[in-house]
CSV table of C-alpha atoms in Angstrom, one decimal:
chain,number,residue,atom,x,y,z
A,1,MET,CA,-19.9,-19.1,52.9
A,2,ARG,CA,-21.1,-16.4,50.6
A,3,ARG,CA,-17.6,-15.0,50.3
A,4,ARG,CA,-16.3,-18.5,49.4
A,5,SER,CA,-18.8,-18.9,46.6
A,6,ARG,CA,-17.8,-15.5,45.1
A,7,ILE,CA,-14.2,-16.6,45.1
A,8,ILE,CA,-15.0,-19.8,43.4
A,9,LEU,CA,-17.2,-17.9,40.8
A,10,LEU,CA,-14.3,-15.5,40.2
A,11,ALA,CA,-11.8,-18.3,39.8
A,12,VAL,CA,-14.1,-20.1,37.3
A,13,LEU,CA,-14.5,-16.9,35.3
A,14,ALA,CA,-10.7,-16.3,35.4
A,15,LEU,CA,-10.1,-19.8,34.2
A,16,LEU,CA,-12.6,-19.3,31.3
A,17,VAL,CA,-11.0,-16.1,30.3
A,18,LEU,CA,-7.6,-17.8,30.4
A,19,LEU,CA,-8.8,-20.6,28.2
A,20,TRP,CA,-10.3,-18.1,25.8
A,21,VAL,CA,-7.1,-16.1,25.6
A,22,CYS,CA,-5.1,-19.3,25.0
A,23,ARG,CA,-7.5,-20.4,22.2
A,24,GLU,CA,-7.3,-17.0,20.5
A,25,SER,CA,-3.6,-16.9,20.8
A,26,SER,CA,-3.2,-20.3,19.2
A,27,HIS,CA,-5.4,-19.2,16.3
A,28,PHE,CA,-3.4,-16.0,15.9
A,29,TYR,CA,-0.1,-17.9,15.9
A,30,SER,CA,-1.3,-20.4,13.3
A,31,GLU,CA,-2.4,-17.5,11.1
A,32,VAL,CA,0.9,-15.8,11.5
A,33,ARG,CA,2.7,-19.0,10.5
A,34,ARG,CA,0.7,-19.2,7.3
A,35,LEU,CA,1.6,-15.7,6.1
A,36,ASP,CA,3.5,-15.5,2.9
A,37,LEU,CA,6.2,-13.1,3.9
A,38,PRO,CA,7.8,-10.9,1.2
A,39,ARG,CA,11.0,-12.2,-0.3
A,40,GLN,CA,13.6,-10.2,-2.0
A,41,GLU,CA,12.3,-11.1,-5.5
A,42,THR,CA,8.7,-10.0,-4.6
A,43,ARG,CA,9.9,-6.7,-3.2
A,44,GLU,CA,11.9,-5.6,-6.2
A,45,PRO,CA,9.9,-3.0,-8.2
A,46,LEU,CA,9.1,-3.5,-11.9
A,47,GLY,CA,8.9,-0.3,-13.9
A,48,ARG,CA,7.9,2.8,-12.1
A,49,LYS,CA,6.8,1.8,-8.6
A,50,ALA,CA,5.0,-1.3,-9.9
A,51,HIS,CA,5.7,-4.6,-8.1
A,52,GLY,CA,5.5,-8.2,-9.2
A,53,TRP,CA,2.8,-9.0,-6.6
A,54,MET,CA,0.4,-6.5,-8.2
A,55,ASN,CA,-2.3,-7.9,-10.4
A,56,VAL,CA,-3.7,-6.4,-13.6
A,57,GLN,CA,-6.6,-4.8,-11.7
A,58,GLU,CA,-4.2,-3.0,-9.3
A,59,LEU,CA,-2.0,-2.0,-12.2
A,60,ALA,CA,-4.9,-0.6,-14.1
A,61,CYS,CA,-5.9,1.4,-11.1
A,62,PHE,CA,-2.3,2.6,-10.5
A,63,TYR,CA,-1.8,3.7,-14.1
A,64,ARG,CA,-5.4,4.9,-14.4
A,65,VAL,CA,-6.2,2.9,-17.5
A,66,PRO,CA,-8.6,0.1,-18.3
A,67,GLU,CA,-7.5,-3.5,-17.7
A,68,GLU,CA,-7.6,-4.1,-21.5
A,69,ALA,CA,-4.8,-1.5,-21.9
A,70,VAL,CA,-2.6,-3.3,-19.5
A,71,PHE,CA,-3.1,-6.6,-21.3
A,72,ALA,CA,-2.5,-4.8,-24.6
A,73,ALA,CA,0.8,-3.2,-23.3
A,74,LEU,CA,1.9,-6.7,-22.2
A,75,ALA,CA,0.9,-8.2,-25.6
A,76,ILE,CA,-1.3,-10.8,-23.8
A,77,GLU,CA,-4.6,-12.2,-25.0
A,78,PRO,CA,-6.2,-12.7,-21.5
A,79,ALA,CA,-7.9,-15.8,-20.4
A,80,PRO,CA,-10.6,-15.7,-17.7
A,81,GLY,CA,-9.1,-15.1,-14.3
A,82,ASP,CA,-5.8,-13.6,-15.6
A,83,GLU,CA,-6.8,-10.1,-14.2
A,84,LYS,CA,-6.4,-11.5,-10.7
A,85,LEU,CA,-3.0,-13.2,-11.3
A,86,PRO,CA,0.1,-11.4,-9.9
A,87,LEU,CA,2.3,-9.8,-12.5
A,88,LYS,CA,5.1,-12.3,-11.9
A,89,ASP,CA,2.8,-15.3,-12.4
A,90,LEU,CA,1.2,-13.7,-15.5
A,91,ALA,CA,4.7,-13.1,-17.0
A,92,TYR,CA,5.6,-16.7,-16.2
A,93,LYS,CA,2.4,-18.1,-17.7
A,94,TYR,CA,2.8,-16.2,-21.0
A,95,GLU,CA,6.6,-16.5,-21.1
A,96,LYS,CA,7.4,-12.8,-20.8
A,97,SER,CA,10.8,-11.8,-19.6
A,98,ALA,CA,11.3,-9.2,-16.9
A,99,ALA,CA,12.6,-6.8,-19.5
A,100,GLU,CA,9.5,-7.1,-21.6
A,101,VAL,CA,7.3,-6.5,-18.6
A,102,GLU,CA,9.3,-3.5,-17.5
A,103,GLU,CA,9.1,-2.1,-21.1
A,104,ALA,CA,5.4,-2.6,-21.2
A,105,LEU,CA,5.0,-0.8,-17.8
A,106,GLU,CA,7.2,2.0,-19.0
A,107,MET,CA,5.0,2.4,-22.1
A,108,LEU,CA,1.9,2.6,-19.9
A,109,ASN,CA,3.6,5.2,-17.7
A,110,LYS,CA,4.5,7.3,-20.7
A,111,GLN,CA,1.0,7.2,-22.0
A,112,GLN,CA,-0.4,8.8,-18.8
A,113,PRO,CA,-0.3,12.5,-18.0
A,114,SER,CA,1.6,13.6,-15.0
A,115,ARG,CA,-0.2,12.5,-11.8
A,116,GLY,CA,1.6,15.1,-9.7
A,117,ASP,CA,3.6,12.5,-7.8
A,118,HIS,CA,7.1,13.5,-8.9
A,119,ARG,CA,9.4,15.2,-6.5
A,120,TYR,CA,10.6,18.2,-8.5
A,121,GLY,CA,8.7,20.7,-10.6
């Protein structure tokens, strides 16, 4: 009888582990379905290695300038929360064309000394 109780206990434990794995798998699957996968328009770079999904904070870090300099280059008077908007949304909000954004990013790039990330020289 002792062997039978061990088998029942192991079966119950296996069932609990199976239920836990199913629950975690369903949570994982639901999170994967909610992912915003990159589309072609979000993958295209703007300027020099800058992307439309980058926000002003990331651009300031990338170009090693203060956030105010990024807003000044884009000719934008920022509202609270604009530093967290993606560049594409910011350009849409302030009616900036892709060419204007690229020109501003190129201006930021020219202002910076070489970061040692170019391939030659």
